[in-house]
């Protein structure tokens, strides 16, 4: 009996899709639609939020076009797909410039998840909701203010779990350059979020 698609690793699903199994692609899309879309939105930033849908669709079109060349011996499918999304988004940023788009909308994600996890506060109590919503909006604004290269390094690291070595390889950078981009991004975000971090780090 064939293995249920829901239990198949991403890499096997991609290989099945390359052999004509359209349902395998549907499973891949369902698994990664939300994460890839959030990644694209955050990478483009609020000024280009209106173009996120196009970049998201272009990403999947490139994934479809590259189905025959996908090699599971290389990077994991998720890493491969996030790299494609990064390249599509950076191409759009380079060619379109910083056009002012529609006002960013809430995509349902928790933009403070990274900072919350660091401080062991992934489940804030209900009385903290207003604080966390305000901090989440501030974090998105801080991300928008990062230089594009630093924002890309930060998001690849925190959204896709890329190590510094992975960043260097995927972005075509020297190890120290990738490390510096990530370090500068974190320093700027901490500075931008200082007043929220000070509240979280103050003993009750």
mmCIF file with all atom_site columns, N, CA, C and O in Angstrom, residues 74 78 108 152:
data_model
loop_
_atom_site.group_PDB
_atom_site.id
_atom_site.type_symbol
_atom_site.label_atom_id
_atom_site.label_alt_id
_atom_site.label_comp_id
_atom_site.label_asym_id
_atom_site.label_entity_id
_atom_site.label_seq_id
_atom_site.pdbx_PDB_ins_code
_atom_site.Cartn_x
_atom_site.Cartn_y
_atom_site.Cartn_z
_atom_site.occupancy
_atom_site.B_iso_or_equiv
_atom_site.pdbx_formal_charge
_atom_site.auth_seq_id
_atom_site.auth_comp_id
_atom_site.auth_asym_id
_atom_site.auth_atom_id
_atom_site.pdbx_PDB_model_num
ATOM 1  N N  . UNK A 1 74  ? 20.764 17.475 -2.004 1.00 0.00 ? 74  UNK A N  1
ATOM 2  C CA . UNK A 1 74  ? 21.251 18.785 -1.589 1.00 0.00 ? 74  UNK A CA 1
ATOM 3  C C  . UNK A 1 74  ? 20.518 19.283 -0.361 1.00 0.00 ? 74  UNK A C  1
ATOM 4  O O  . UNK A 1 74  ? 20.311 18.545 0.604  1.00 0.00 ? 74  UNK A O  1
ATOM 5  N N  . UNK A 1 78  ? 12.466 22.670 2.154  1.00 0.00 ? 78  UNK A N  1
ATOM 6  C CA . UNK A 1 78  ? 12.091 23.959 2.743  1.00 0.00 ? 78  UNK A CA 1
ATOM 7  C C  . UNK A 1 78  ? 13.204 24.989 2.538  1.00 0.00 ? 78  UNK A C  1
ATOM 8  O O  . UNK A 1 78  ? 12.922 26.142 2.190  1.00 0.00 ? 78  UNK A O  1
ATOM 9  N N  . UNK A 1 108 ? -1.927 37.515 10.633 1.00 0.00 ? 108 UNK A N  1
ATOM 10 C CA . UNK A 1 108 ? -2.321 36.497 11.576 1.00 0.00 ? 108 UNK A CA 1
ATOM 11 C C  . UNK A 1 108 ? -1.163 35.865 12.326 1.00 0.00 ? 108 UNK A C  1
ATOM 12 O O  . UNK A 1 108 ? -1.364 35.018 13.193 1.00 0.00 ? 108 UNK A O  1
ATOM 13 N N  . UNK A 1 152 ? 17.091 40.379 5.077  1.00 0.00 ? 152 UNK A N  1
ATOM 14 C CA . UNK A 1 152 ? 17.082 39.053 4.456  1.00 0.00 ? 152 UNK A CA 1
ATOM 15 C C  . UNK A 1 152 ? 17.835 38.047 5.322  1.00 0.00 ? 152 UNK A C  1
ATOM 16 O O  . UNK A 1 152 ? 17.368 36.922 5.542  1.00 0.00 ? 152 UNK A O  1
#
